[in-house]
Short mmCIF file of C-alpha atoms and ligand atoms in Angstrom, two decimals:
data_model
loop_
_atom_site.label_atom_id
_atom_site.label_comp_id
_atom_site.label_asym_id
_atom_site.label_seq_id
_atom_site.Cartn_x
_atom_site.Cartn_y
_atom_site.Cartn_z
CA UNK A 1 -17.71 3.81 3.89
CA UNK A 2 -17.26 3.61 0.11
CA UNK A 3 -13.90 3.78 -1.68
CA UNK A 4 -14.22 4.53 -5.38
CA UNK A 5 -11.68 3.68 -8.05
CA UNK A 6 -12.91 4.30 -11.61
CA UNK A 7 -15.66 1.71 -12.28
CA UNK A 8 -15.06 -0.03 -8.92
CA UNK A 9 -16.73 0.95 -5.64
CA UNK A 10 -15.57 -0.95 -2.57
CA UNK A 11 -17.99 -0.99 0.35
CA UNK A 12 -15.74 -1.04 3.43
CA UNK A 13 -18.46 -0.85 6.07
CA UNK A 14 -17.79 -4.31 7.48
CA UNK A 15 -15.07 -5.49 5.15
CA UNK A 16 -11.29 -5.30 4.93
CA UNK A 17 -9.61 -5.40 1.52
CA UNK A 18 -6.42 -7.36 1.01
CA UNK A 19 -4.00 -5.81 -1.46
CA UNK A 20 -1.36 -8.27 -2.71
CA UNK A 21 2.14 -6.91 -3.41
CA UNK A 22 4.03 -7.70 -6.63
CA UNK A 23 7.27 -5.78 -7.03
CA UNK A 24 8.62 -5.85 -10.58
CA UNK A 25 12.03 -4.72 -9.33
CA UNK A 26 15.52 -6.17 -8.88
CA UNK A 27 15.95 -4.76 -5.36
CA UNK A 28 12.75 -4.67 -3.26
CA UNK A 29 13.48 -5.62 0.33
CA UNK A 30 11.45 -8.82 0.34
CA UNK A 31 10.59 -9.96 -3.21
CA UNK A 32 13.31 -8.05 -5.15
CA UNK A 33 14.42 -9.93 -8.27
CA UNK A 34 11.76 -12.63 -8.01
CA UNK A 35 9.23 -10.98 -10.34
CA UNK A 36 11.44 -8.86 -12.60
CA UNK A 37 10.66 -11.27 -15.43
CA UNK A 38 7.19 -10.28 -16.78
CA UNK A 39 6.06 -13.92 -16.98
CA UNK A 40 6.99 -14.52 -13.34
CA UNK A 41 5.22 -11.30 -12.29
CA UNK A 42 2.02 -12.21 -14.15
CA UNK A 43 2.09 -15.72 -12.68
CA UNK A 44 2.46 -14.21 -9.20
CA UNK A 45 -0.53 -11.92 -9.89
CA UNK A 46 -2.67 -14.92 -10.87
CA UNK A 47 -1.50 -16.72 -7.73
CA UNK A 48 -2.41 -13.82 -5.42
CA UNK A 49 -5.82 -13.38 -7.09
CA UNK A 50 -6.47 -17.11 -6.64
CA UNK A 51 -5.56 -16.73 -2.95
CA UNK A 52 -8.30 -14.09 -2.68
CA UNK A 53 -6.55 -10.73 -3.13
CA UNK A 54 -9.07 -7.92 -3.68
CA UNK A 55 -6.44 -5.72 -5.32
CA UNK A 56 -2.91 -6.13 -6.65
CA UNK A 57 -0.29 -3.44 -6.02
CA UNK A 58 2.35 -3.44 -8.77
CA UNK A 59 5.52 -1.45 -8.35
CA UNK A 60 8.49 -0.79 -10.62
CA UNK A 61 10.53 1.06 -7.98
CA UNK A 62 11.70 -0.03 -4.54
CA UNK A 63 11.13 2.54 -1.78
CA UNK A 64 13.00 0.64 0.93
CA UNK A 65 15.14 2.80 3.22
CA UNK A 66 18.18 4.12 1.37
CA UNK A 67 16.85 3.34 -2.12
CA UNK A 68 17.33 5.79 -4.98
CA UNK A 69 14.53 6.98 -7.30
CA UNK A 70 14.06 4.94 -10.50
CA UNK A 71 13.46 7.05 -13.65
CA UNK A 72 9.87 6.88 -14.95
CA UNK A 73 10.99 5.34 -18.26
CA UNK A 74 12.65 2.44 -16.42
CA UNK A 75 9.63 1.94 -14.12
CA UNK A 76 7.38 1.77 -17.16
CA UNK A 77 9.74 -0.61 -19.00
CA UNK A 78 9.32 -3.00 -16.07
CA UNK A 79 5.57 -2.54 -15.62
CA UNK A 80 4.23 -2.28 -19.16
CA UNK A 81 4.45 -5.95 -20.23
CA UNK A 82 2.92 -7.07 -16.92
CA UNK A 83 0.01 -4.62 -17.09
CA UNK A 84 -0.70 -5.38 -20.75
CA UNK A 85 -0.90 -9.11 -20.11
CA UNK A 86 -3.00 -8.68 -16.98
CA UNK A 87 -5.44 -6.38 -18.80
CA UNK A 88 -5.92 -9.13 -21.37
CA UNK A 89 -6.01 -12.10 -19.01
CA UNK A 90 -7.75 -10.59 -15.96
CA UNK A 91 -9.59 -7.43 -17.09
CA UNK A 92 -11.74 -7.37 -13.96
CA UNK A 93 -8.80 -7.51 -11.51
CA UNK A 94 -8.37 -4.27 -9.56
CA UNK A 95 -4.80 -3.14 -10.20
CA UNK A 96 -3.05 -0.49 -8.13
CA UNK A 97 0.17 1.06 -9.33
CA UNK A 98 2.80 1.91 -6.72
CA UNK A 99 4.55 4.98 -8.14
CA UNK A 100 5.50 8.56 -7.29
CA UNK A 101 5.59 9.48 -10.98
CA UNK A 102 2.58 11.07 -12.71
CA UNK A 103 3.96 9.88 -16.05
CA UNK A 104 4.01 6.24 -14.91
CA UNK A 105 0.59 6.62 -13.27
CA UNK A 106 -0.94 8.05 -16.45
CA UNK A 107 0.41 5.22 -18.60
CA UNK A 108 -0.72 2.61 -16.08
CA UNK A 109 -4.23 4.09 -15.90
CA UNK A 110 -4.41 4.06 -19.71
CA UNK A 111 -3.48 0.36 -19.53
CA UNK A 112 -6.37 -0.34 -17.14
CA UNK A 113 -5.08 0.24 -13.59
CA UNK A 114 -7.75 1.50 -11.20
CA UNK A 115 -5.72 2.86 -8.26
CA UNK A 116 -2.57 4.98 -7.87
CA UNK A 117 -0.61 4.26 -4.70
CA UNK A 118 1.60 7.30 -4.15
CA UNK A 119 3.98 6.98 -1.18
CA UNK A 120 5.01 10.63 -1.69
CA UNK A 121 1.39 11.89 -1.39
CA UNK A 122 1.41 14.02 -4.57
CA UNK A 123 5.03 15.24 -4.60
CA UNK A 124 4.81 15.18 -8.41
CA UNK A 125 2.73 18.29 -9.20
CA UNK A 126 1.08 16.55 -12.17
CA UNK A 127 -0.12 13.55 -10.14
CA UNK A 128 -3.45 14.86 -8.79
CA UNK A 129 -4.60 15.94 -12.27
CA UNK A 130 -3.79 12.52 -13.73
CA UNK A 131 -5.71 10.75 -10.97
CA UNK A 132 -8.66 13.19 -11.12
CA UNK A 133 -9.06 12.89 -14.91
CA UNK A 134 -9.25 9.10 -14.66
CA UNK A 135 -11.50 9.09 -11.56
CA UNK A 136 -8.96 6.64 -10.14
CA UNK A 137 -8.53 5.56 -6.54
CA UNK A 138 -5.64 7.30 -4.76
CA UNK A 139 -3.61 6.20 -1.75
CA UNK A 140 -1.89 9.08 0.07
CA UNK A 141 0.89 7.96 2.41
CA UNK A 142 2.86 9.76 5.11
CA UNK A 143 6.64 9.91 5.02
CA UNK A 144 9.28 12.53 5.76
CA UNK A 145 11.95 13.26 3.18
CA UNK A 146 12.49 10.56 0.56
CA UNK A 147 13.23 6.82 0.86
CA UNK A 148 16.91 7.75 0.49
CA UNK A 149 16.90 10.09 3.50
CA UNK A 150 13.89 9.12 5.62
CA UNK A 151 15.59 6.98 8.26
CA UNK A 152 17.43 10.10 9.49
CA UNK A 153 14.04 11.67 10.36
CA UNK A 154 12.36 9.30 12.80
CA UNK A 155 12.00 11.53 15.88
CA UNK A 156 8.51 12.91 16.62
CA UNK A 157 6.76 14.57 19.52
CA UNK A 158 3.44 12.80 18.93
CA UNK A 159 3.82 10.62 15.85
CA UNK A 160 0.11 9.86 15.41
CA UNK A 161 -0.95 13.51 15.72
CA UNK A 162 1.69 14.57 13.19
CA UNK A 163 0.80 11.82 10.72
CA UNK A 164 -2.94 12.54 11.05
CA UNK A 165 -2.34 16.28 10.49
CA UNK A 166 -0.23 15.58 7.42
CA UNK A 167 -2.79 13.17 5.93
CA UNK A 168 -5.61 15.68 6.48
CA UNK A 169 -3.65 18.37 4.64
CA UNK A 170 -2.73 16.06 1.73
CA UNK A 171 -6.39 15.00 1.46
CA UNK A 172 -7.36 18.69 1.19
CA UNK A 173 -4.64 19.26 -1.44
CA UNK A 174 -5.93 16.31 -3.47
CA UNK A 175 -9.50 17.59 -3.26
CA UNK A 176 -8.44 21.12 -4.25
CA UNK A 177 -6.74 19.64 -7.32
CA UNK A 178 -9.97 17.91 -8.37
CA UNK A 179 -9.66 14.41 -6.87
CA UNK A 180 -13.00 13.22 -5.46
CA UNK A 181 -12.88 12.64 -1.71
CA UNK A 182 -14.57 9.24 -2.19
CA UNK A 183 -11.56 8.09 -4.22
CA UNK A 184 -8.93 8.74 -1.52
CA UNK A 185 -7.51 6.28 1.03
CA UNK A 186 -4.94 7.27 3.69
CA UNK A 187 -1.85 5.42 4.91
CA UNK A 188 0.36 6.19 7.95
CA UNK A 189 3.43 4.84 6.13
CA UNK A 190 4.62 2.14 8.50
CA UNK A 191 8.44 2.04 8.38
CA UNK A 192 8.72 5.25 6.33
CA UNK A 193 10.66 7.73 8.49
CA UNK A 194 9.46 5.86 11.60
CA UNK A 195 11.30 4.13 14.41
CA UNK A 196 10.06 0.65 15.39
CA UNK A 197 8.30 2.29 18.32
CA UNK A 198 6.72 4.90 16.02
CA UNK A 199 5.43 2.22 13.64
CA UNK A 200 4.02 0.27 16.57
CA UNK A 201 2.32 3.34 17.99
CA UNK A 202 0.66 4.08 14.64
CA UNK A 203 -0.68 0.52 14.49
CA UNK A 204 -2.06 0.90 17.98
CA UNK A 205 -3.71 4.26 17.24
CA UNK A 206 -5.44 3.59 13.89
CA UNK A 207 -8.81 4.89 15.21
CA UNK A 208 -7.31 8.41 15.29
CA UNK A 209 -6.47 8.09 11.59
CA UNK A 210 -9.81 6.50 10.70
CA UNK A 211 -11.50 9.51 12.35
CA UNK A 212 -10.40 11.60 9.34
CA UNK A 213 -13.23 9.80 7.54
CA UNK A 214 -11.39 8.01 4.74
CA UNK A 215 -10.31 4.35 4.48
CA UNK A 216 -7.02 3.56 6.24
CA UNK A 217 -4.47 1.39 4.45
CA UNK A 218 -1.80 -0.36 6.53
CA UNK A 219 1.40 -1.76 5.05
CA UNK A 220 3.29 -3.60 7.78
CA UNK A 221 4.02 -6.78 5.86
CA UNK A 222 7.49 -8.28 6.51
CA UNK A 223 8.89 -4.87 7.50
CA UNK A 224 12.02 -4.62 9.62
CA UNK A 225 10.28 -3.00 12.62
CA UNK A 226 8.60 -6.38 13.19
CA UNK A 227 12.01 -8.06 13.40
CA UNK A 228 13.19 -5.41 15.81
CA UNK A 229 10.27 -6.17 18.10
CA UNK A 230 10.28 -9.99 17.80
CA UNK A 231 14.03 -10.57 17.54
CA UNK A 232 13.75 -12.42 14.19
CA UNK A 233 17.18 -12.06 12.67
CA UNK A 234 16.78 -13.93 9.39
CA UNK A 235 15.44 -12.94 5.97
CA UNK A 236 12.11 -11.08 5.55
CA UNK A 237 10.18 -14.38 5.09
CA UNK A 238 10.91 -15.09 8.75
CA UNK A 239 8.71 -12.11 9.59
CA UNK A 240 5.49 -13.72 8.27
CA UNK A 241 4.08 -14.75 11.68
CA UNK A 242 4.67 -11.23 13.06
CA UNK A 243 3.14 -9.79 9.86
CA UNK A 244 -0.02 -11.84 10.42
CA UNK A 245 -0.23 -10.58 13.99
CA UNK A 246 0.15 -7.02 12.68
CA UNK A 247 -2.60 -7.63 10.09
CA UNK A 248 -4.95 -8.93 12.79
CA UNK A 249 -4.10 -6.02 15.07
CA UNK A 250 -4.65 -3.47 12.28
CA UNK A 251 -8.01 -5.04 11.41
CA UNK A 252 -9.06 -5.08 15.06
CA UNK A 253 -8.18 -1.40 15.26
CA UNK A 254 -10.33 -0.53 12.25
CA UNK A 255 -7.99 -0.60 9.23
CA UNK A 256 -9.80 -0.94 5.89
CA UNK A 257 -7.07 -2.13 3.51
CA UNK A 258 -4.06 -4.38 4.24
CA UNK A 259 -1.10 -4.25 1.85
CA UNK A 260 0.65 -7.63 2.14
CA UNK A 261 3.02 -10.11 0.54
CA UNK A 262 1.26 -13.18 1.99
CA UNK A 263 -2.36 -13.02 0.88
CA UNK A 264 -3.86 -16.40 1.88
CA UNK A 265 -2.63 -16.42 5.50
CA UNK A 266 -3.47 -12.72 5.91
CA UNK A 267 -7.07 -13.40 4.88
CA UNK A 268 -7.35 -16.01 7.65
CA UNK A 269 -5.86 -13.70 10.26
CA UNK A 270 -8.07 -10.83 9.07
CA UNK A 271 -11.24 -12.96 9.18
CA UNK A 272 -10.65 -13.77 12.82
CA UNK A 273 -10.10 -10.11 13.67
CA UNK A 274 -13.24 -9.07 11.73
CA UNK A 275 -15.29 -11.66 13.62
CA UNK A 276 -13.90 -10.32 16.90
CA UNK A 277 -14.74 -6.77 15.79
CA UNK A 278 -18.34 -7.85 15.15
CA UNK A 279 -18.50 -9.65 18.49
CA UNK A 280 -17.36 -6.46 20.24
CA UNK A 281 -20.29 -4.60 18.70
CA UNK A 282 -22.95 -7.28 19.33
N1 HH2 B 301 5.37 0.02 1.67
C1 HH2 B 301 6.24 -0.26 0.66
C2 HH2 B 301 5.96 0.15 -0.64
N2 HH2 B 301 4.83 0.81 -0.94
N3 HH2 B 301 2.78 1.76 -0.24
C3 HH2 B 301 1.92 2.07 0.73
N4 HH2 B 301 0.79 2.73 0.45
N5 HH2 B 301 2.15 1.71 2.05
C4 HH2 B 301 3.27 1.04 2.40
O1 HH2 B 301 3.42 0.76 3.61
C5 HH2 B 301 4.22 0.70 1.39
C6 HH2 B 301 3.94 1.09 0.06
C7 HH2 B 301 7.49 -1.02 0.96
O2 HH2 B 301 7.27 -2.40 0.82
P1 HH2 B 301 7.62 -3.26 -0.48
O3 HH2 B 301 6.85 -2.81 -1.67
O4 HH2 B 301 7.44 -4.70 -0.14
O5 HH2 B 301 9.17 -3.04 -0.69
P2 HH2 B 301 10.02 -2.10 -1.65
O6 HH2 B 301 9.67 -0.69 -1.37
O7 HH2 B 301 11.45 -2.43 -1.28
O8 HH2 B 301 9.69 -2.45 -3.07
#
């Protein structure tokens, strides 16, 4: 399967992409405040690329449970110096921009980003047009409500069936608005309006999402559902071993893109799971 993003075309037939997270925010749940300074954010980007990240996902807004929306102007104030420096220093790096705002997406694409990662799956009516005009990659994610309200909406009959139905309909909406199907990747939204059990079930049932026919992105890294299952009670860094297990499990189940904080160890875990996937077929 091919995933297109402007001048990039990722062949995902027997490959899993690792997307490294850099949050240029004061309040993200794991790296909040660490990369708010543009120099620190750019240094982190170089570090993750050196570790082998295929893409970098830059965000100027936390979407952790309970968080409030950040105005587009403030998101862009955080992101602009980082994107400008990266475009100069690493023009070939594939940059994804984690935003629900079409205005921020448009500015980021003009500055060289190749992918828009939209956790609201086109809630901003201008978003699809912006993505389509640039021929950019687009990640559509499932959630209910908004980050502020979502943890009140975690009860489902069949979580996987509902998420798959939603992603199919958002894929159709994107296509109707002019986004090429080849540019779209789908994401079940681990931890977004999901109980720990719901997140786990989605990880275990990735083949049902992959059956839609587009790449599946999984973002389980350091999330609190892991702590609920393992009993880790400390800070998010304590969740790295469980995150690596989740990355291996997602790869084994057929995920195509892993969105993670810890790139180098994830690549090792993913390689093992890819080798096991090949062995299953041979
Ligand atoms: N998770 C987060 C943010 N963006 N995008 C996609 N497509 N999938 C995800 O699972 C996802 C996402 C939350 O993680 P993080 O960016 O580390 O934290 P915060 O939202 O607090 O900035």
